[in-house]
mmCIF file of C-alpha atoms and ligand atoms in Angstrom:
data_model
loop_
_atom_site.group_PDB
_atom_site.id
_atom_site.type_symbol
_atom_site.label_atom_id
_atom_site.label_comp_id
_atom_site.label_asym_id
_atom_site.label_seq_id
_atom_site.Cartn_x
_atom_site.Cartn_y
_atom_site.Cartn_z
ATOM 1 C CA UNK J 274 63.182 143.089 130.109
ATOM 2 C CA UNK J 275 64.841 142.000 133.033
ATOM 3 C CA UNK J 276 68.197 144.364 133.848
ATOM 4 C CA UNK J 277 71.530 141.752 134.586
ATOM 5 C CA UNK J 278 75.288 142.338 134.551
ATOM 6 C CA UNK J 279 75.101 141.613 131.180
ATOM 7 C CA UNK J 280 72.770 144.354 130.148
ATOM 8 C CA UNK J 281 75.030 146.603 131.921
ATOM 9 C CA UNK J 282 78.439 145.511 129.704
ATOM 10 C CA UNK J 283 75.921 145.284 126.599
ATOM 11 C CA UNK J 284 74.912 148.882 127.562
ATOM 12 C CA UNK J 285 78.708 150.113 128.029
ATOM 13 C CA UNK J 286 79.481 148.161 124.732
ATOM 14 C CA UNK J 287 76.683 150.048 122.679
ATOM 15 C CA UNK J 288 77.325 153.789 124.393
ATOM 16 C CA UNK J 289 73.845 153.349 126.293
ATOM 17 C CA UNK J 290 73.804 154.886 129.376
ATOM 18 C CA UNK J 291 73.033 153.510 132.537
ATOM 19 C CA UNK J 292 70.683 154.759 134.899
ATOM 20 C CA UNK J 293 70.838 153.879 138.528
ATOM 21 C CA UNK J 294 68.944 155.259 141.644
ATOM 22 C CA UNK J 295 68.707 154.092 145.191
ATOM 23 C CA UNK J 296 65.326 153.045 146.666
ATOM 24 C CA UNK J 297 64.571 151.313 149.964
ATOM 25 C CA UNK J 298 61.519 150.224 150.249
ATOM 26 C CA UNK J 299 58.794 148.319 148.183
ATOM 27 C CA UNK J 300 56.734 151.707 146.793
ATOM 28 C CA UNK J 301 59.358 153.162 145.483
ATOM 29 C CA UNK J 302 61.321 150.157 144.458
ATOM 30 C CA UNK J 303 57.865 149.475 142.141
ATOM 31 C CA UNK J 304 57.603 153.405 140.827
ATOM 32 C CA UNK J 305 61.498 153.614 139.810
ATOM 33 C CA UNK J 306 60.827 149.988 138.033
ATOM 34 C CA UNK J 307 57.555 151.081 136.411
ATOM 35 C CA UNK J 308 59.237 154.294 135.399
ATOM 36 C CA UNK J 309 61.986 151.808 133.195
ATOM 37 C CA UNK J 310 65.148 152.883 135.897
ATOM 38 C CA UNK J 311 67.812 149.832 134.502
ATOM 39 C CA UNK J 312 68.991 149.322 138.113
ATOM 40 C CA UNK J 313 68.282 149.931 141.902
ATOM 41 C CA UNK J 314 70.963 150.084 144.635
ATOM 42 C CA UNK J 315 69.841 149.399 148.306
ATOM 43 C CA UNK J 316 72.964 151.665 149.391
ATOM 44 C CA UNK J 317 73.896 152.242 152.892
ATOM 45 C CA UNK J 318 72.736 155.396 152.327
ATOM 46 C CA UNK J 319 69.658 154.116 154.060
ATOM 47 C CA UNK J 320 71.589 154.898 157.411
ATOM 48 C CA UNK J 321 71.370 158.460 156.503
ATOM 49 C CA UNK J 322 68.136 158.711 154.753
ATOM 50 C CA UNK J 323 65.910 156.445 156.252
ATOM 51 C CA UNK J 324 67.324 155.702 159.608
ATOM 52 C CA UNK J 325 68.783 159.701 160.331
ATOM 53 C CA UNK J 326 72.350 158.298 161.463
ATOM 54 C CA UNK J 327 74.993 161.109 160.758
ATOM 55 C CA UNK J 328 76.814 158.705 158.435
ATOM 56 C CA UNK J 329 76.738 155.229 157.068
ATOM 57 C CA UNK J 330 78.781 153.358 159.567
ATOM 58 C CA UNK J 331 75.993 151.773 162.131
ATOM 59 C CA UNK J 332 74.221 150.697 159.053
ATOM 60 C CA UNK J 333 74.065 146.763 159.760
ATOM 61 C CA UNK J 334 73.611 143.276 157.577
ATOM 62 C CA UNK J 335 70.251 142.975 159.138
ATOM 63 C CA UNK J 336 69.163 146.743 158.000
ATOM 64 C CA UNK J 337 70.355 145.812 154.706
ATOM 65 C CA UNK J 338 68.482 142.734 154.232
ATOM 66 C CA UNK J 339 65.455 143.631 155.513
ATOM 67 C CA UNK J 340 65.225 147.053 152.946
ATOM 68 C CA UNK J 341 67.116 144.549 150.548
ATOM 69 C CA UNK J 342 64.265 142.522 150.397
ATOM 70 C CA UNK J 343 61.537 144.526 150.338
ATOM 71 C CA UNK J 344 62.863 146.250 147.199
ATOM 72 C CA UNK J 345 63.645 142.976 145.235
ATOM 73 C CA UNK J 346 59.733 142.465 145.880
ATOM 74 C CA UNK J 347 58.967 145.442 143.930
ATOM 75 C CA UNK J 348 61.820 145.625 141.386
ATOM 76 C CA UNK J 349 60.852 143.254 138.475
ATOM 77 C CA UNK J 350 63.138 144.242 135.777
ATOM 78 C CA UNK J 351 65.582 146.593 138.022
ATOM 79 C CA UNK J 352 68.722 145.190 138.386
ATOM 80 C CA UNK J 353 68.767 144.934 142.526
ATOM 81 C CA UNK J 354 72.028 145.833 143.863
ATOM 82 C CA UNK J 355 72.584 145.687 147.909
ATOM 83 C CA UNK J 356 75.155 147.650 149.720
ATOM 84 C CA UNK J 357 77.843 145.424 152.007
ATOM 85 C CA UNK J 358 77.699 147.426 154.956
ATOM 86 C CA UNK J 359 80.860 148.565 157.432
ATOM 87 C CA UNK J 360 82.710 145.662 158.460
ATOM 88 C CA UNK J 361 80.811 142.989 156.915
ATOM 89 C CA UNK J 362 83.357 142.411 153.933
ATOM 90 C CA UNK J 363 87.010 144.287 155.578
ATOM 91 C CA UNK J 364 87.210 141.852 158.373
ATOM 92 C CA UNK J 365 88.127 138.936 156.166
ATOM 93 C CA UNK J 366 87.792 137.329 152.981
ATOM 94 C CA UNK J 367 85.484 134.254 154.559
ATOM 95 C CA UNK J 368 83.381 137.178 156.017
ATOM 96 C CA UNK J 369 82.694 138.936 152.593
ATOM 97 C CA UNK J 370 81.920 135.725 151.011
ATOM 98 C CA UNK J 371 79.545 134.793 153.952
ATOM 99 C CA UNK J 372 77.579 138.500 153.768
ATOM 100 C CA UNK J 373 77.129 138.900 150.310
ATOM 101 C CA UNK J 374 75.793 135.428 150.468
ATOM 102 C CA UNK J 375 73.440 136.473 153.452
ATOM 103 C CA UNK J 376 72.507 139.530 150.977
ATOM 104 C CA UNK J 377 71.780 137.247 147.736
ATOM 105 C CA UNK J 378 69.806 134.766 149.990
ATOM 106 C CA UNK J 379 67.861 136.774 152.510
ATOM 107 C CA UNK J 380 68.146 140.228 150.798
ATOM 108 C CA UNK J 381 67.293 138.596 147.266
ATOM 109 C CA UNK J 382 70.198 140.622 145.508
ATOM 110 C CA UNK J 383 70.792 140.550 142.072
ATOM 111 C CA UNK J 384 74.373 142.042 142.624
ATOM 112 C CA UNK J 385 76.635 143.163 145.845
ATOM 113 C CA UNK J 386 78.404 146.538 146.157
ATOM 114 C CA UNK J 387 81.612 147.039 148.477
ATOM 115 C CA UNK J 388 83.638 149.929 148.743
ATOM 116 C CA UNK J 389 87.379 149.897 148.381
ATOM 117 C CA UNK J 390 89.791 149.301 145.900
ATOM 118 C CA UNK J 391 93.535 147.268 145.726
ATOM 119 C CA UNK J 392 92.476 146.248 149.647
ATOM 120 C CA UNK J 393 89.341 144.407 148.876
ATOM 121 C CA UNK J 394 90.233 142.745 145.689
ATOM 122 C CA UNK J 395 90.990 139.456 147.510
ATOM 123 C CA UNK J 396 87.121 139.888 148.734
ATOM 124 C CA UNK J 397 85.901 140.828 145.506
ATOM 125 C CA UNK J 398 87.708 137.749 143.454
ATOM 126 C CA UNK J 399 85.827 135.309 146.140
ATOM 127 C CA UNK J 400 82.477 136.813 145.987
ATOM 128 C CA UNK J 401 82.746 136.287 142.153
ATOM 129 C CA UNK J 402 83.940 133.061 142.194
ATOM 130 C CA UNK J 403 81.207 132.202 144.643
ATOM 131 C CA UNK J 404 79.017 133.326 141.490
ATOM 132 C CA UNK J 405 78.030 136.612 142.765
ATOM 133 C CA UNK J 406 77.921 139.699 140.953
ATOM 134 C CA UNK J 407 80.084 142.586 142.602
ATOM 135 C CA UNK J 408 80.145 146.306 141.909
ATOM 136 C CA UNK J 409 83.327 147.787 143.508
ATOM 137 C CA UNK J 410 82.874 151.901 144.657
ATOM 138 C CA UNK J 411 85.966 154.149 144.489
ATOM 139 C CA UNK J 412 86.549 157.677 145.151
ATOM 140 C CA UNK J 413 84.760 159.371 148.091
ATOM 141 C CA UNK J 414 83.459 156.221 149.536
ATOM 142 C CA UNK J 415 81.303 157.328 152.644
ATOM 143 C CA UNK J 416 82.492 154.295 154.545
ATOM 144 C CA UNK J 417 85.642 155.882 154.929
ATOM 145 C CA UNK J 418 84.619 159.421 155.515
ATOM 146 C CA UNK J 419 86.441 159.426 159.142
ATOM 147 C CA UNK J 420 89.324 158.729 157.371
ATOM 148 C CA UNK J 421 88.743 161.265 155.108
ATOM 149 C CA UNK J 422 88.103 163.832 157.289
ATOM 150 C CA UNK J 423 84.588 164.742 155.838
ATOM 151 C CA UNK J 424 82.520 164.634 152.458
ATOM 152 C CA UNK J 425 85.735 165.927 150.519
ATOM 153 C CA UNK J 426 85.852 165.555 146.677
ATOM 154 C CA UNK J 427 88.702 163.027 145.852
ATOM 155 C CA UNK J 428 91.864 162.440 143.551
ATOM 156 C CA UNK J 429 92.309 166.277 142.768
ATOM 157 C CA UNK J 430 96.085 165.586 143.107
ATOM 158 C CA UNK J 431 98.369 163.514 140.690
ATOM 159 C CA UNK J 432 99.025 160.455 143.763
ATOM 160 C CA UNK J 433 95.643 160.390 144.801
ATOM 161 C CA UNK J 434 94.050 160.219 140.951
ATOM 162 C CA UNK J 435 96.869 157.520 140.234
ATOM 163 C CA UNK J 436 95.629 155.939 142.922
ATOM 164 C CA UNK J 437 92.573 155.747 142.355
ATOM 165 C CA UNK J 438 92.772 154.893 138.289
ATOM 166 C CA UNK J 439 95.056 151.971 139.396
ATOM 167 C CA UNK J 440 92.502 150.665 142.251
ATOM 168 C CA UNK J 441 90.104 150.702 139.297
ATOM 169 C CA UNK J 442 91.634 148.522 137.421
ATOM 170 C CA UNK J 443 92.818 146.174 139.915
ATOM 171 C CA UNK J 444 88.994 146.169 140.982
ATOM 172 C CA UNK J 445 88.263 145.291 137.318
ATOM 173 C CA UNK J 446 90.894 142.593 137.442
ATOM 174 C CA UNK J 447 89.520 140.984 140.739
ATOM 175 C CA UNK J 448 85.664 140.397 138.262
ATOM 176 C CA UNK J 449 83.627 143.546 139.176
ATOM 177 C CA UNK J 450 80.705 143.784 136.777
ATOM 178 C CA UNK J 451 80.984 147.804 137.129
ATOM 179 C CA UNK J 452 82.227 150.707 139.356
ATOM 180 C CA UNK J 453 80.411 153.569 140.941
ATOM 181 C CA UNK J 454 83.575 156.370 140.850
ATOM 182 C CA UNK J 455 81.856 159.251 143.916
ATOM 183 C CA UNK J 456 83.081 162.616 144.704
ATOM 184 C CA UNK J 457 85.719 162.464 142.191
ATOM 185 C CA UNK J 458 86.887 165.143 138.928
ATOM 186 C CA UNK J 459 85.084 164.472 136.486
ATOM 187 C CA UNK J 460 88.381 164.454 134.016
ATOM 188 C CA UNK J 461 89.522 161.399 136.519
ATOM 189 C CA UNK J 462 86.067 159.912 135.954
ATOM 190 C CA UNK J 463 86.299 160.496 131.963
ATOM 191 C CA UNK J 464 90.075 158.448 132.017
ATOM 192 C CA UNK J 465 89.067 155.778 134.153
ATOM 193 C CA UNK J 466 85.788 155.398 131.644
ATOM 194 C CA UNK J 467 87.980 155.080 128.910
ATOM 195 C CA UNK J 468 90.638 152.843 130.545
ATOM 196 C CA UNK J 469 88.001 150.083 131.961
ATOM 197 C CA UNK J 470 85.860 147.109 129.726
ATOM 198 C CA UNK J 471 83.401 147.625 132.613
ATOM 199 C CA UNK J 472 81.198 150.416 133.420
ATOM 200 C CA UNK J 473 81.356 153.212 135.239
ATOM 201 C CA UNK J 474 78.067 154.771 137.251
ATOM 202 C CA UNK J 475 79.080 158.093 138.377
ATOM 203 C CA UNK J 476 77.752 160.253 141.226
ATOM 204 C CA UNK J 477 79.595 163.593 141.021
ATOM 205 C CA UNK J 478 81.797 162.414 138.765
ATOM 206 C CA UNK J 479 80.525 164.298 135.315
ATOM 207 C CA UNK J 480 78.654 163.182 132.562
ATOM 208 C CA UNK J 481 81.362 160.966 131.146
ATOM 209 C CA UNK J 482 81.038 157.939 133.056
ATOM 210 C CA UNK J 483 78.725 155.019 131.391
ATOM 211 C CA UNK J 484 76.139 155.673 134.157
ATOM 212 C CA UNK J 485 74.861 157.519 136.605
ATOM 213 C CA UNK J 486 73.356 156.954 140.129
ATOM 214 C CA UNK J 487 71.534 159.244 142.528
ATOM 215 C CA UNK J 488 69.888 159.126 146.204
ATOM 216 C CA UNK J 489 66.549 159.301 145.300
ATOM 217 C CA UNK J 490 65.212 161.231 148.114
ATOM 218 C CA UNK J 491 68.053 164.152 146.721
ATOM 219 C CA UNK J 492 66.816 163.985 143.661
ATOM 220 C CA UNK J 493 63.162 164.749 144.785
ATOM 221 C CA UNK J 494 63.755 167.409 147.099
ATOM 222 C CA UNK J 495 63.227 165.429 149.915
ATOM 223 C CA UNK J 496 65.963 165.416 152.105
ATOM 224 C CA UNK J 497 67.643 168.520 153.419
ATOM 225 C CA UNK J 498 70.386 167.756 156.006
ATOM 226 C CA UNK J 499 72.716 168.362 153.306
ATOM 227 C CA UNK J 500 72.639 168.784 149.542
ATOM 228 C CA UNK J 501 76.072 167.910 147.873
ATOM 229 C CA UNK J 502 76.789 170.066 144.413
ATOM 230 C CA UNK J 503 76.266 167.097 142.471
ATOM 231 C CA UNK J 504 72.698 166.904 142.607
ATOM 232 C CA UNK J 505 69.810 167.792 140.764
ATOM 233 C CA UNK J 506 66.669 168.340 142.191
ATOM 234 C CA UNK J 507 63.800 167.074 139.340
ATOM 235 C CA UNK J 508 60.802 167.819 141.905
ATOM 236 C CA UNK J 509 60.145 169.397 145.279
ATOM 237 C CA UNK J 510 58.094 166.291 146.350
ATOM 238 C CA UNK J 511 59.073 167.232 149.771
ATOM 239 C CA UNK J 512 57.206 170.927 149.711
ATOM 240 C CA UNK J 513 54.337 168.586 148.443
ATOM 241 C CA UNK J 514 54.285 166.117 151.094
ATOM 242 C CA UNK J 515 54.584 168.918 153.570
ATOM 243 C CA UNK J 516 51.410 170.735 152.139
ATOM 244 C CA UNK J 517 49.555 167.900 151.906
ATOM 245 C CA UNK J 518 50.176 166.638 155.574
ATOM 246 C CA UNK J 519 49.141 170.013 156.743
ATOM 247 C CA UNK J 520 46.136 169.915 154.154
ATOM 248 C CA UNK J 521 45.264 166.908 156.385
ATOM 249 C CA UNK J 522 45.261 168.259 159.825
ATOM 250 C CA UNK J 523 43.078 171.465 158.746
ATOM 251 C CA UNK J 524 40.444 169.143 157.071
ATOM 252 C CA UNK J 525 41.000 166.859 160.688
ATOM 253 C CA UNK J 526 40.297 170.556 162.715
ATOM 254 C CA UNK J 527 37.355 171.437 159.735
ATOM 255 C CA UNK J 528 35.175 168.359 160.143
ATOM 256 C CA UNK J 529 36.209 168.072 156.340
ATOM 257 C CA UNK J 530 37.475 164.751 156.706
ATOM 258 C CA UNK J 531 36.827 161.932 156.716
ATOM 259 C CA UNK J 532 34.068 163.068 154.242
ATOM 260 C CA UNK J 533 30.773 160.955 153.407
ATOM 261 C CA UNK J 534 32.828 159.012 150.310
ATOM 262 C CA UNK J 535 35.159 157.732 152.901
ATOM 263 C CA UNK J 536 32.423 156.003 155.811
ATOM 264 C CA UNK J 537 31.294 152.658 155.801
ATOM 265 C CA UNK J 538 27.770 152.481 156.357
ATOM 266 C CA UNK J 539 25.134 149.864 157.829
ATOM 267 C CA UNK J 540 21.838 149.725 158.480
ATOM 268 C CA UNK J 541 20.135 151.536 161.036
ATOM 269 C CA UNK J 542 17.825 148.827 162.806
ATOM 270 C CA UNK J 543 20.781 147.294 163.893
ATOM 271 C CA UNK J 544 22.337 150.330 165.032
ATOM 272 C CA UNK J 545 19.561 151.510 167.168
ATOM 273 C CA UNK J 546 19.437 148.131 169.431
ATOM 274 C CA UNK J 547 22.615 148.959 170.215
ATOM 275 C CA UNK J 548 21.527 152.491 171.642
HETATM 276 O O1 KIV U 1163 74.836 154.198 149.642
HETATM 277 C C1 KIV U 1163 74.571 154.719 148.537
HETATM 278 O O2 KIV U 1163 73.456 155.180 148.272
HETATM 279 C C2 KIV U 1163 75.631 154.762 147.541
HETATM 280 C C3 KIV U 1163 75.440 155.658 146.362
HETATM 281 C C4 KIV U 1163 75.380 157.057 146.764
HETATM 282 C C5 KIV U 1163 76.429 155.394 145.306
HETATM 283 O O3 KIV U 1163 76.617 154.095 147.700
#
């Protein structure tokens, strides 16, 4: 069944979790839909993952579109979210409304995802009303990381957690569908799920939130420029990719392959004239 906003409220409104995990690419896109994943974010975690930037700020509308796409190609019951990358919704309202369209129409988005709170609620009411589906993203947003000073957990004290409660529910106010709450306590996490109508995905937020999203390449061991605490590893896919590439260049050294299975053949009268 095809995954929509409105599975995601049904979900919230029936205790169901929600399980959310990045892909950027058609391949994967198709395994994490075969597999039954409810929804796939496009995040601008691409710039780190895929594109081995430092952080998430070069990431650019054209990166995101072009991954965007590719995984709406191979998502067919996912629900297909696509990160608004730096400075393509902060500059103005028009230029939010103008991106996410740009993502819906090139990127073939189901659903949008800025990062912000009380500050981009004047961009998230206009991308709903333009009928687009947005997912606000509070906590430690990695957009903001220079402001932050680093990957730092957020809303430990009593400001910054009332801060960030109240941006959720002026982000719920403004029509967000759901929020991802990142790098936050996980008691924080567990109010805000209980104050909001909409969901919550968390990501190192605790297993109180209504979902929860991971970077899929952290999830299968296969990216090690650094591991926050909140993930789990479920494979080592990346110790098996390295064995099997260097599987591949003995068999290259050995003669062992390409083995007689994987020739094309043809006849030898007509090879011979060409001697
Ligand atoms: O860019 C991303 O992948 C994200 C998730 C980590 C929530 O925003």
């Amino acid at each position: 069944m095809k995954n929509s906003v409105v599975t995601f409220q049904q979900m919230k409104e029936k205790g169901e979790k929600i399980s959310m995990l990045t892909a950027y690419d058609y391949s994967t896109a198709k395994l994490e839909d075969e597999a039954g994943v409810n929804s796939i974010l496009v995040g601008d975690s691409l710039g780190n993952v895929i594109l081995g930037y430092e952080d998430t700020i070069s990431v650019t509308m054209e990166d995101m579109i072009h991954h965007g796409a590719a995984v709406a190609r191979g998502a067919k019951n996912a629900l297909v979210i696509l990160d608004m990358p730096f400075m393509s919704y902060q500059t103005s309202v028009y230029d939010a409304v103008v991106n996410a369209g740009r993502l819906m129409k090139e990127g073939r988005a189901g659903a949008v995802k800025l990062e912000g709170g009380l500050e981009v609620c004047p961009q998230i009411q206009a991308i709903v009303d333009a009928g687009i589906p947005v997912c606000a993203h509070l906590g430690l947003t990695p957009q903001s990381i220079h402001a932050f000073g680093g990957f730092k957990v957020q809303g430990k004290s009593e400001d910054a957690a009332r801060k960030i409660l109240e941006d959720a529910k002026a982000v719920e106010k403004a029509g967000a569908f759901a929020v991802v709450l990142e790098g936050i306590p996980k008691k924080l996490a567990d109010l805000i799920t209980e104050k909001l109508h909409i969901p919550t995905i968390g990501i190192g937020a605790g297993n109180g939130c209504d979902g929860q999203v991971l970077v899929y390449q952290d999830l299968l061991g296969m990216f090690s420029d650094f591991t926050p605490k909140f993930v789990k590893r479920y494979a080592e896919v990346g110790e098996v990719m390295k064995n099997a590439f260097r599987q591949y260049m003995e068999e290259i050294q050995s003669g062992a392959f390409p083995a007689r299975e994987h020739e094309y053949s043809m006849d030898d009268d007509i090879i011979e004239k060409l001697y």
